[in-house]
Each structure stands twice: as C-alpha cells, then as structure tokens.
Short mmCIF file of C-alpha atoms and ligand atoms in Angstrom, two decimals:
data_model
loop_
_atom_site.label_atom_id
_atom_site.label_comp_id
_atom_site.label_asym_id
_atom_site.label_seq_id
_atom_site.Cartn_x
_atom_site.Cartn_y
_atom_site.Cartn_z
CA UNK A 1 11.94 12.58 11.13
CA UNK A 2 13.41 9.85 13.35
CA UNK A 3 11.30 6.75 12.61
CA UNK A 4 11.94 5.26 16.04
CA UNK A 5 9.16 7.54 17.29
CA UNK A 6 5.86 5.84 18.12
CA UNK A 7 3.04 5.82 15.54
CA UNK A 8 0.98 8.52 17.25
CA UNK A 9 3.99 10.84 17.30
CA UNK A 10 4.75 10.26 13.62
CA UNK A 11 1.05 10.79 12.80
CA UNK A 12 1.20 14.30 14.25
CA UNK A 13 4.71 15.40 13.27
CA UNK A 14 6.13 13.49 10.30
CA UNK A 15 6.80 15.28 7.04
CA UNK A 16 6.26 18.86 8.05
CA UNK A 17 8.67 21.39 6.56
CA UNK A 18 7.96 24.94 7.73
CA UNK A 19 7.96 27.78 5.23
CA UNK A 20 9.59 31.20 5.65
CA UNK A 21 6.59 32.16 7.84
CA UNK A 22 7.35 29.47 10.42
CA UNK A 23 3.70 28.38 10.66
CA UNK A 24 2.87 25.84 13.38
CA UNK A 25 0.17 23.95 11.48
CA UNK A 26 0.98 22.50 8.05
CA UNK A 27 0.59 24.98 5.19
CA UNK A 28 -1.76 24.37 2.27
CA UNK A 29 0.02 25.08 -1.02
CA UNK A 30 -2.58 25.78 -3.68
CA UNK A 31 -0.44 26.14 -6.78
CA UNK A 32 -0.51 24.26 -10.05
CA UNK A 33 3.10 25.05 -11.01
CA UNK A 34 6.42 26.29 -9.63
CA UNK A 35 8.92 28.93 -10.72
CA UNK A 36 12.58 28.23 -11.51
CA UNK A 37 15.58 30.48 -10.85
CA UNK A 38 17.00 30.04 -14.35
CA UNK A 39 16.62 28.22 -17.64
CA UNK A 40 19.29 25.79 -16.47
CA UNK A 41 17.38 25.01 -13.29
CA UNK A 42 14.15 24.52 -15.24
CA UNK A 43 15.94 22.02 -17.47
CA UNK A 44 17.49 20.20 -14.47
CA UNK A 45 14.13 19.93 -12.72
CA UNK A 46 12.37 18.62 -15.83
CA UNK A 47 15.05 16.03 -16.49
CA UNK A 48 15.02 14.91 -12.85
CA UNK A 49 18.70 15.83 -12.41
CA UNK A 50 17.69 18.25 -9.66
CA UNK A 51 15.02 17.37 -7.09
CA UNK A 52 12.20 19.83 -6.66
CA UNK A 53 8.70 20.74 -7.66
CA UNK A 54 7.74 21.14 -11.31
CA UNK A 55 3.99 20.78 -11.63
CA UNK A 56 1.31 19.68 -9.18
CA UNK A 57 0.17 16.76 -11.32
CA UNK A 58 3.13 14.92 -9.81
CA UNK A 59 4.54 16.93 -6.89
CA UNK A 60 3.07 19.37 -4.41
CA UNK A 61 4.50 20.22 -0.95
CA UNK A 62 1.18 19.62 0.85
CA UNK A 63 0.68 16.29 -0.92
CA UNK A 64 4.28 15.38 0.00
CA UNK A 65 3.60 15.86 3.72
CA UNK A 66 0.62 13.50 3.51
CA UNK A 67 2.68 10.95 1.56
CA UNK A 68 5.60 11.04 4.00
CA UNK A 69 3.33 10.81 7.02
CA UNK A 70 1.40 7.82 5.68
CA UNK A 71 4.64 6.13 4.55
CA UNK A 72 6.00 6.48 8.11
CA UNK A 73 2.81 5.02 9.61
CA UNK A 74 2.86 2.02 7.23
CA UNK A 75 6.60 1.50 7.70
CA UNK A 76 7.03 2.13 3.95
CA UNK A 77 10.02 3.56 2.16
CA UNK A 78 7.79 5.75 0.01
CA UNK A 79 4.18 6.57 -0.81
CA UNK A 80 2.27 8.01 -3.77
CA UNK A 81 -1.07 9.74 -3.14
CA UNK A 82 -3.93 9.52 -5.62
CA UNK A 83 -7.30 11.18 -6.20
CA UNK A 84 -9.30 8.26 -4.72
CA UNK A 85 -8.92 4.71 -3.48
CA UNK A 86 -10.03 3.36 -6.84
CA UNK A 87 -7.46 5.46 -8.70
CA UNK A 88 -4.81 4.08 -6.30
CA UNK A 89 -5.80 0.54 -7.33
CA UNK A 90 -6.04 1.50 -11.02
CA UNK A 91 -2.61 3.22 -10.89
CA UNK A 92 -1.05 0.20 -9.18
CA UNK A 93 -2.40 -2.22 -11.80
CA UNK A 94 -1.52 0.09 -14.73
CA UNK A 95 1.98 0.59 -13.35
CA UNK A 96 2.78 -3.07 -12.68
CA UNK A 97 0.77 -5.08 -15.23
CA UNK A 98 0.84 -5.32 -19.02
CA UNK A 99 -1.43 -7.01 -21.52
CA UNK A 100 -1.11 -10.77 -21.03
CA UNK A 101 -0.44 -10.54 -17.31
CA UNK A 102 -2.61 -12.28 -14.76
CA UNK A 103 -3.77 -11.32 -11.25
CA UNK A 104 -5.10 -13.46 -8.40
CA UNK A 105 -7.55 -11.61 -6.15
CA UNK A 106 -10.17 -12.48 -3.59
CA UNK A 107 -13.90 -12.96 -4.26
CA UNK A 108 -14.89 -10.83 -1.26
CA UNK A 109 -13.40 -7.52 -2.34
CA UNK A 110 -14.89 -4.04 -2.53
CA UNK A 111 -17.50 -3.96 -5.36
CA UNK A 112 -15.70 -1.40 -7.54
CA UNK A 113 -12.40 -3.30 -7.22
CA UNK A 114 -14.15 -6.44 -8.50
CA UNK A 115 -15.57 -4.42 -11.42
CA UNK A 116 -12.19 -2.91 -12.22
CA UNK A 117 -10.26 -6.18 -12.17
CA UNK A 118 -13.04 -8.47 -13.39
CA UNK A 119 -14.49 -6.33 -16.22
CA UNK A 120 -12.49 -3.25 -17.16
CA UNK A 121 -8.93 -4.59 -16.98
CA UNK A 122 -9.86 -7.68 -19.00
CA UNK A 123 -10.55 -5.34 -21.97
CA UNK A 124 -6.85 -4.43 -21.83
CA UNK A 125 -5.66 -8.04 -21.63
CA UNK A 126 -5.08 -8.22 -17.87
CA UNK A 127 -7.04 -11.17 -16.49
CA UNK A 128 -7.97 -11.83 -12.86
CA UNK A 129 -8.84 -15.12 -11.17
CA UNK A 130 -10.94 -14.62 -8.06
CA UNK A 131 -10.47 -17.09 -5.20
CA UNK A 132 -11.55 -17.33 -1.60
CA UNK A 133 -9.77 -14.97 0.75
CA UNK A 134 -9.38 -17.63 3.39
CA UNK A 135 -8.16 -20.54 1.24
CA UNK A 136 -4.38 -20.20 0.77
CA UNK A 137 -4.28 -23.44 -1.27
CA UNK A 138 -6.71 -21.87 -3.78
CA UNK A 139 -4.34 -18.90 -4.25
CA UNK A 140 -1.46 -21.27 -4.92
CA UNK A 141 -3.58 -23.31 -7.36
CA UNK A 142 -4.65 -20.16 -9.26
CA UNK A 143 -1.07 -19.19 -10.12
CA UNK A 144 -0.22 -19.25 -13.83
CA UNK A 145 3.10 -18.54 -15.56
CA UNK A 146 1.70 -15.06 -16.35
CA UNK A 147 0.68 -14.27 -12.76
CA UNK A 148 2.16 -10.92 -11.78
CA UNK A 149 0.17 -9.84 -8.76
CA UNK A 150 -1.73 -11.10 -5.70
CA UNK A 151 -4.28 -8.48 -4.69
CA UNK A 152 -6.10 -8.85 -1.40
CA UNK A 153 -8.20 -6.84 0.95
CA UNK A 154 -8.25 -7.96 4.56
CA UNK A 155 -10.57 -7.86 6.40
CA UNK A 156 -12.86 -8.06 3.39
CA UNK A 157 -15.83 -5.80 2.80
CA UNK A 158 -18.43 -6.42 4.15
CA UNK A 159 -17.98 -9.94 5.59
CA UNK A 160 -14.67 -9.24 7.39
CA UNK A 161 -13.01 -12.39 6.07
CA UNK A 162 -9.35 -12.46 7.05
CA UNK A 163 -6.59 -13.47 4.66
CA UNK A 164 -3.45 -14.94 6.17
CA UNK A 165 -1.11 -12.25 4.84
CA UNK A 166 2.18 -13.93 5.79
CA UNK A 167 1.09 -17.27 4.25
CA UNK A 168 0.04 -15.65 0.96
CA UNK A 169 3.28 -13.63 0.84
CA UNK A 170 5.26 -16.85 1.17
CA UNK A 171 3.33 -18.50 -1.70
CA UNK A 172 3.65 -15.43 -3.94
CA UNK A 173 7.30 -14.60 -3.29
CA UNK A 174 8.37 -18.20 -3.98
CA UNK A 175 7.08 -17.58 -7.54
CA UNK A 176 8.29 -13.96 -7.91
CA UNK A 177 4.75 -12.56 -7.62
CA UNK A 178 4.13 -9.09 -6.16
CA UNK A 179 1.67 -8.87 -3.24
CA UNK A 180 -0.55 -5.83 -2.69
CA UNK A 181 -2.93 -5.41 0.25
CA UNK A 182 -5.84 -2.97 0.46
CA UNK A 183 -5.41 -1.84 4.09
CA UNK A 184 -8.45 0.42 4.13
CA UNK A 185 -10.39 -1.36 6.89
CA UNK A 186 -7.56 -1.63 9.42
CA UNK A 187 -5.26 1.30 8.61
CA UNK A 188 -1.66 1.05 9.87
CA UNK A 189 -2.97 1.50 13.40
CA UNK A 190 -4.51 -2.00 13.46
CA UNK A 191 -2.45 -3.82 10.83
CA UNK A 192 0.88 -3.23 9.07
CA UNK A 193 1.02 -5.51 6.00
CA UNK A 194 4.53 -4.37 4.97
CA UNK A 195 5.86 -5.79 8.26
CA UNK A 196 4.43 -9.15 7.14
CA UNK A 197 6.39 -9.05 3.87
CA UNK A 198 3.81 -7.48 1.56
CA UNK A 199 5.23 -5.38 -1.30
CA UNK A 200 2.59 -2.67 -1.56
CA UNK A 201 -0.20 -1.29 0.60
CA UNK A 202 -3.17 0.45 -1.01
CA UNK A 203 -5.52 2.87 0.72
CA UNK A 204 -8.83 4.47 0.17
CA UNK A 205 -7.90 7.52 2.23
CA UNK A 206 -11.55 8.53 1.85
CA UNK A 207 -12.34 6.20 4.73
CA UNK A 208 -10.51 6.17 8.08
CA UNK A 209 -7.50 8.27 7.07
CA UNK A 210 -9.78 11.27 6.62
CA UNK A 211 -12.13 9.74 9.16
CA UNK A 212 -14.71 12.48 8.91
CA UNK A 213 -16.31 11.82 5.53
CA UNK A 214 -15.09 14.99 3.87
CA UNK A 215 -12.91 14.19 0.86
CA UNK A 216 -11.83 11.46 -1.54
CA UNK A 217 -8.25 10.31 -1.69
CA UNK A 218 -6.05 7.27 -2.05
CA UNK A 219 -2.47 6.10 -1.72
CA UNK A 220 -0.01 3.37 -2.64
CA UNK A 221 2.87 2.75 -0.20
CA UNK A 222 5.86 0.41 -0.37
CA UNK A 223 9.42 0.26 -1.66
CA UNK A 224 10.64 3.27 -3.61
CA UNK A 225 11.32 1.00 -6.58
CA UNK A 226 7.63 0.04 -6.86
CA UNK A 227 6.08 3.37 -5.84
CA UNK A 228 8.26 5.09 -8.46
CA UNK A 229 6.54 2.94 -11.09
CA UNK A 230 3.16 4.08 -9.75
CA UNK A 231 4.37 7.70 -9.75
CA UNK A 232 5.45 7.39 -13.39
CA UNK A 233 1.90 6.37 -14.33
CA UNK A 234 0.39 9.12 -12.17
CA UNK A 235 2.72 11.77 -13.60
CA UNK A 236 1.50 10.97 -17.10
CA UNK A 237 -2.11 9.90 -16.57
CA UNK A 238 -2.98 12.38 -13.82
CA UNK A 239 -5.22 10.77 -11.15
CA UNK A 240 -3.43 13.01 -8.64
CA UNK A 241 -4.51 13.93 -5.12
CA UNK A 242 -5.40 17.63 -4.86
CA UNK A 243 -3.42 19.75 -2.40
CA UNK A 244 -6.59 20.67 -0.54
CA UNK A 245 -7.61 17.03 -0.07
CA UNK A 246 -4.05 16.16 0.99
CA UNK A 247 -4.23 18.87 3.65
CA UNK A 248 -7.54 17.48 4.98
CA UNK A 249 -6.10 13.96 4.96
CA UNK A 250 -2.84 14.80 6.72
CA UNK A 251 -4.81 16.48 9.50
CA UNK A 252 -7.02 13.36 9.60
CA UNK A 253 -3.94 11.21 10.21
CA UNK A 254 -3.22 13.17 13.40
CA UNK A 255 -6.29 11.68 15.13
CA UNK A 256 -6.23 8.29 13.38
CA UNK A 257 -5.01 6.27 16.34
CA UNK A 258 -7.48 7.54 18.91
CA UNK A 259 -10.34 7.26 16.42
CA UNK A 260 -9.46 3.71 15.33
CA UNK A 261 -9.11 2.52 18.91
CA UNK A 262 -12.35 4.13 20.08
CA UNK A 263 -14.37 3.00 17.05
CA UNK A 264 -13.00 -0.56 17.29
CA UNK A 265 -13.86 -0.76 20.99
CA UNK A 266 -17.43 0.37 20.25
CA UNK A 267 -17.68 -2.10 17.35
CA UNK A 268 -16.73 -4.98 19.64
CA UNK A 269 -19.38 -3.91 22.14
CA UNK A 270 -22.01 -3.64 19.40
CA UNK A 271 -21.00 -6.99 17.87
CA UNK A 272 -21.43 -8.75 21.24
CA UNK A 273 -24.85 -7.17 21.66
CA UNK A 274 -25.94 -8.16 18.14
CA UNK A 275 -24.70 -11.72 18.63
CA UNK A 276 -26.97 -12.09 21.65
CA UNK A 277 -29.98 -10.56 19.85
CA UNK A 278 -32.87 -12.98 19.10
CA UNK A 279 -33.62 -11.38 15.69
CA UNK A 280 -30.02 -11.65 14.49
CA UNK A 281 -29.05 -14.85 12.64
CA UNK A 282 -25.29 -14.29 12.42
CA UNK A 283 -22.64 -11.69 13.19
CA UNK A 284 -19.41 -11.23 11.24
CA UNK A 285 -16.78 -9.49 13.36
CA UNK A 286 -13.09 -10.52 13.64
CA UNK A 287 -12.99 -9.58 17.33
CA UNK A 288 -15.59 -12.21 18.29
CA UNK A 289 -14.46 -15.75 19.14
CA UNK A 290 -17.28 -16.97 16.82
CA UNK A 291 -15.45 -15.47 13.81
CA UNK A 292 -13.99 -18.32 11.68
CA UNK A 293 -10.53 -16.68 11.61
CA UNK A 294 -10.57 -15.29 15.16
CA UNK A 295 -7.11 -16.71 16.01
CA UNK A 296 -5.58 -15.31 12.83
CA UNK A 297 -7.20 -11.93 13.41
CA UNK A 298 -5.78 -11.85 16.94
CA UNK A 299 -2.32 -12.49 15.52
CA UNK A 300 -2.47 -10.21 12.50
CA UNK A 301 -4.46 -7.23 13.78
CA UNK A 302 -4.29 -5.29 17.02
CA UNK A 303 -8.12 -5.28 17.19
CA UNK A 304 -11.20 -6.34 15.23
CA UNK A 305 -11.71 -2.98 13.51
CA UNK A 306 -14.84 -0.85 13.28
CA UNK A 307 -16.91 -2.75 10.70
CA UNK A 308 -19.58 -5.16 11.91
CA UNK A 309 -21.73 -7.13 9.46
CA UNK A 310 -24.76 -9.15 10.50
CA UNK A 311 -27.62 -11.12 9.01
CA UNK A 312 -31.11 -10.52 10.31
CA UNK A 313 -33.56 -13.40 10.56
CA UNK A 314 -35.37 -13.12 7.21
CA UNK A 315 -34.41 -11.65 3.83
CA UNK A 316 -34.45 -8.27 2.04
CA UNK A 317 -37.76 -7.05 3.58
CA UNK A 318 -36.54 -7.62 7.13
CA UNK A 319 -33.11 -6.09 6.44
CA UNK A 320 -34.66 -3.02 4.83
CA UNK A 321 -37.04 -2.69 7.80
CA UNK A 322 -34.04 -2.31 10.13
CA UNK A 323 -32.50 0.29 7.81
CA UNK A 324 -35.74 2.26 7.49
CA UNK A 325 -36.40 2.26 11.25
CA UNK A 326 -33.13 4.01 12.08
CA UNK A 327 -33.21 7.66 13.08
CA UNK A 328 -29.58 8.06 14.11
CA UNK A 329 -27.49 5.76 11.93
CA UNK A 330 -26.88 7.27 8.48
CA UNK A 331 -28.15 5.27 5.51
CA UNK A 332 -25.09 5.58 3.32
CA UNK A 333 -22.56 3.32 1.67
CA UNK A 334 -19.60 5.25 3.04
CA UNK A 335 -17.60 3.96 5.97
CA UNK A 336 -14.76 5.15 8.14
CA UNK A 337 -16.62 8.21 9.37
CA UNK A 338 -17.12 9.50 12.93
CA UNK A 339 -20.84 9.15 12.12
CA UNK A 340 -22.03 5.53 12.17
CA UNK A 341 -23.35 4.31 8.83
CA UNK A 342 -25.68 1.48 7.89
CA UNK A 343 -25.70 -0.24 4.50
CA UNK A 344 -27.58 -3.07 2.78
CA UNK A 345 -24.67 -4.32 0.63
CA UNK A 346 -26.71 -6.56 -1.73
CA UNK A 347 -28.67 -3.56 -3.08
CA UNK A 348 -25.96 -0.87 -2.86
CA UNK A 349 -22.19 -1.44 -2.72
CA UNK A 350 -22.49 -4.92 -4.23
CA UNK A 351 -25.58 -4.21 -6.36
CA UNK A 352 -23.69 -3.96 -9.66
CA UNK A 353 -22.11 -7.40 -9.53
CA UNK A 354 -24.13 -10.39 -10.75
CA UNK A 355 -26.26 -12.44 -8.32
CA UNK A 356 -23.84 -15.34 -8.93
CA UNK A 357 -20.84 -13.17 -7.95
CA UNK A 358 -22.77 -11.98 -4.89
CA UNK A 359 -23.54 -15.54 -3.86
CA UNK A 360 -19.87 -16.51 -4.35
CA UNK A 361 -18.91 -13.59 -2.11
CA UNK A 362 -21.45 -14.71 0.52
CA UNK A 363 -23.51 -11.51 0.40
CA UNK A 364 -27.10 -12.41 1.20
CA UNK A 365 -30.25 -10.28 1.10
CA UNK A 366 -30.44 -10.46 4.92
CA UNK A 367 -26.99 -8.92 5.39
CA UNK A 368 -26.42 -5.45 6.85
CA UNK A 369 -23.14 -3.65 7.46
CA UNK A 370 -22.56 -1.18 10.27
CA UNK A 371 -19.48 1.04 10.11
CA UNK A 372 -19.22 2.13 13.72
CA UNK A 373 -18.41 5.78 14.41
CA UNK A 374 -17.86 7.77 17.58
CA UNK A 375 -21.40 8.00 18.98
CA UNK A 376 -22.25 6.30 22.30
CA UNK A 377 -22.83 2.58 21.79
CA UNK A 378 -26.09 2.62 23.78
CA UNK A 379 -27.53 5.13 21.31
CA UNK A 380 -26.54 2.92 18.37
CA UNK A 381 -28.11 -0.11 20.06
CA UNK A 382 -31.34 1.75 20.74
CA UNK A 383 -31.54 2.81 17.09
CA UNK A 384 -30.98 -0.72 15.77
CA UNK A 385 -33.31 -2.22 18.37
CA UNK A 386 -36.28 -0.25 16.94
CA UNK A 387 -35.95 -2.01 13.58
CA UNK A 388 -34.90 -5.40 14.94
CA UNK A 389 -37.78 -5.67 17.39
CA UNK A 390 -40.19 -4.91 14.52
CA UNK A 391 -39.10 -7.95 12.49
C1 LIG B 401 -14.02 2.64 -0.52
C2 LIG B 401 -13.07 1.57 -0.80
C3 LIG B 401 -12.26 1.61 -1.95
C4 LIG B 401 -12.40 2.70 -2.97
O1 LIG B 401 -12.03 3.94 -2.49
P1 LIG B 401 -12.59 5.35 -3.07
O2 LIG B 401 -11.80 6.34 -2.31
O3 LIG B 401 -14.05 5.37 -2.81
O4 LIG B 401 -12.29 5.35 -4.53
C5 LIG B 401 -11.35 0.59 -2.11
N1 LIG B 401 -11.23 -0.41 -1.23
C6 LIG B 401 -11.99 -0.47 -0.12
C7 LIG B 401 -11.81 -1.60 0.83
C8 LIG B 401 -12.94 0.50 0.13
O5 LIG B 401 -13.70 0.42 1.23
#
C-alpha cells in the first residue's frame, strides 16, 4: 500500500490481500502447513529460491498482514511477529548477540527484561551493564569493545523516565553499536523511534496493540537486514505468533490511534488531579511540567501516554490500602487495556528483582501504577479517592 497515507489509514488498510472469496475483513488462516504444486516448487520454496509459504512456524498469511501493518505504522522496512513481548526481546538478543558480547541497558526496564538480560543471558556469555535511562554520559561510559547493543525502553515502566533517543543513537552509532527501543508504552502513534535513527523497535503487542487484554504477542521491526536475522532465529527456535493471535492483533491496530489518544488524554487529566491530591507525595507522568524530562517528552512524543505512576504518602500499607479500596480499577499487572488497571510494582511486576535493584530503579513501597483505560475519568477519580482519603 502507498505509505504516504496517514497512520490511521495504514492501520485499517495496510497488508490486506483478499482471497478468492473477496472477503471485506481480513481472513484468519488456521493452517500449519501449505501445499505445493510440484516437487520442484516444494524444493524452490524450501531453498528460498521462490517466495511463498512453507510452514507456519515462519510464515502465515494472517501473521504477514499484522507484520506489514505494524511495519507501516513504525515506518519500518520489515517486521517479525513473535509469541509474546518477551520472546521478541529474546529473539532479538539471540539473533544479534553471541557469547562474549556486551549490552548496555537501562536500570528502569520491565522486570522480566531485567531478568532476561541480567540473569539468563549471562549464563550464555552475554553480559549487560545497566545504567540510568536519563544519563546519556553513563551510556557512553558503559561502552566496552565488546558492546553490541543498546537496549532501552522509553518511557520506562513504571516511573516513565524518558531516554533521549536521538542522543543515545548518536553515541551508539559512532561506535557501530545497534540501538533497539522497546516502544510498548507509546506505540507508533505517540513515538516513532526509527524516525530518530534507532535500528530496531520491539513491541509487547499484548499491551496497546491488542488494546483489549485478550492475547499475547510481540514484534521486532526495523531494516530487512536486521529483521531477517531475527526471522532466522524464529524459524529455527519457534517462538512464533499464532495466526489467531495475529488476527486479533491486526484488528487491534485498526483502533490504536483513537484508543491511544483517548487514553492519553484521560491519563493527563488523572495525573493533574493526583498531583493536586493532599495524600499523594509525587506523580510521575511525562505530560506534566513537573516531570524531570518534560521538555524532552514534548519533543520526542506526541503526548504523555496512558501510564501514570504515583507515590502515596506512606509506605506499603498505605499503597495497598488504595489498591484494596478500589471497586472499579482492576488489580492486575497488565497494562494497555481499555479497562484501567492498578498495580503495586514493588510486590508484583518488580517483585522478583532484588531490593537493591528495586532501589536502583527508584521503585519504592509507596509507588502505584495506573494504566488508564477508556472509562470516564471522574469514575476513576472517585474509585481512587475512596482509598486515598482513608490513608
Ligand atoms: C509487558 C511488557 C513486556 C513483555 O511483554 P509480554 O507480551 O508480556 O511478554 C516487555 N516490555 C514492556 C515495556 C512491557 O510492558
């Protein structure tokens, strides 16, 4: 499709190829394998001489529509879908790094990403140095001769710290280092890292791309040269996105823009209300002028996003009181849903990392994270007020 179309048009139309039945909505192809016309064609498909489907571990028409659509939204040449966000990150690291290689990543990343890079990958000889998201000089200082990859997630989870993508790209590219950005929180609607020079974008499609909390999925988007490396790993190792999940996700993309804009607008409203609340010690939201990287966020993102973190006055007891007083907000660690969710990161998403790692990441016992959905903001405020006023 012509990529001069606007994002919302690409989100609805890109990648669709109608079958012989001329269906209007995208078809769901539930098939593990494909039939060839002849022995010669089978051989040509297996060798890669002829393009076409072979086996759904590496190609499926429904998965292809999702991949093309997301690639168009990110401004990427190509995209590889995976079974989850974590398998996207695993596939990227397995595809690009070998034993002896080194990664620089930020301290404030998603808990499982910290586990993967900080514990599991080290067993295979791939080391990671964690540095502050917001300190570009620390990224430069962490570079070693073996550094292969900068991996960042901006805004970070849950504190919404913003990395200066263009500045880190400049530092990395001067040393031949690949830069990957986890764009889960913003999605291409609010931030397009590839436009800022990044090499690869990673997604947990489980979050906003689905947007309705139904399925797990992930993706890696970027140049064909790099995504082909990821595909090679996927083809052999198999953390593939299922056709059914791809179908859910590509329909999710169709409403991504209106959801992101509505949820971000509500988040800003809620953040302002929380900031003025007497029982709230601090609010972390990139759309508030009080955010330490407000200027950068204004430049790099089209809005503050839908995640608001805040510290209550007190510690774990007070934070848990707010959680337990809610009747509407869902107590769950998921985010990116139309239903607003409330999490106590220190005891859930970031519960498996050590207290020292938690302290380094700035995650206190008083911290709560709200992932704002599509409910009316007044109803969300009323629900939080019950717990807050009880502190
Ligand atoms: C959820 C999440 C992941 C992991 O994605 P899954 O689909 O749950 O495997 C990675 N990065 C970020 C920022 C996330 O929020």
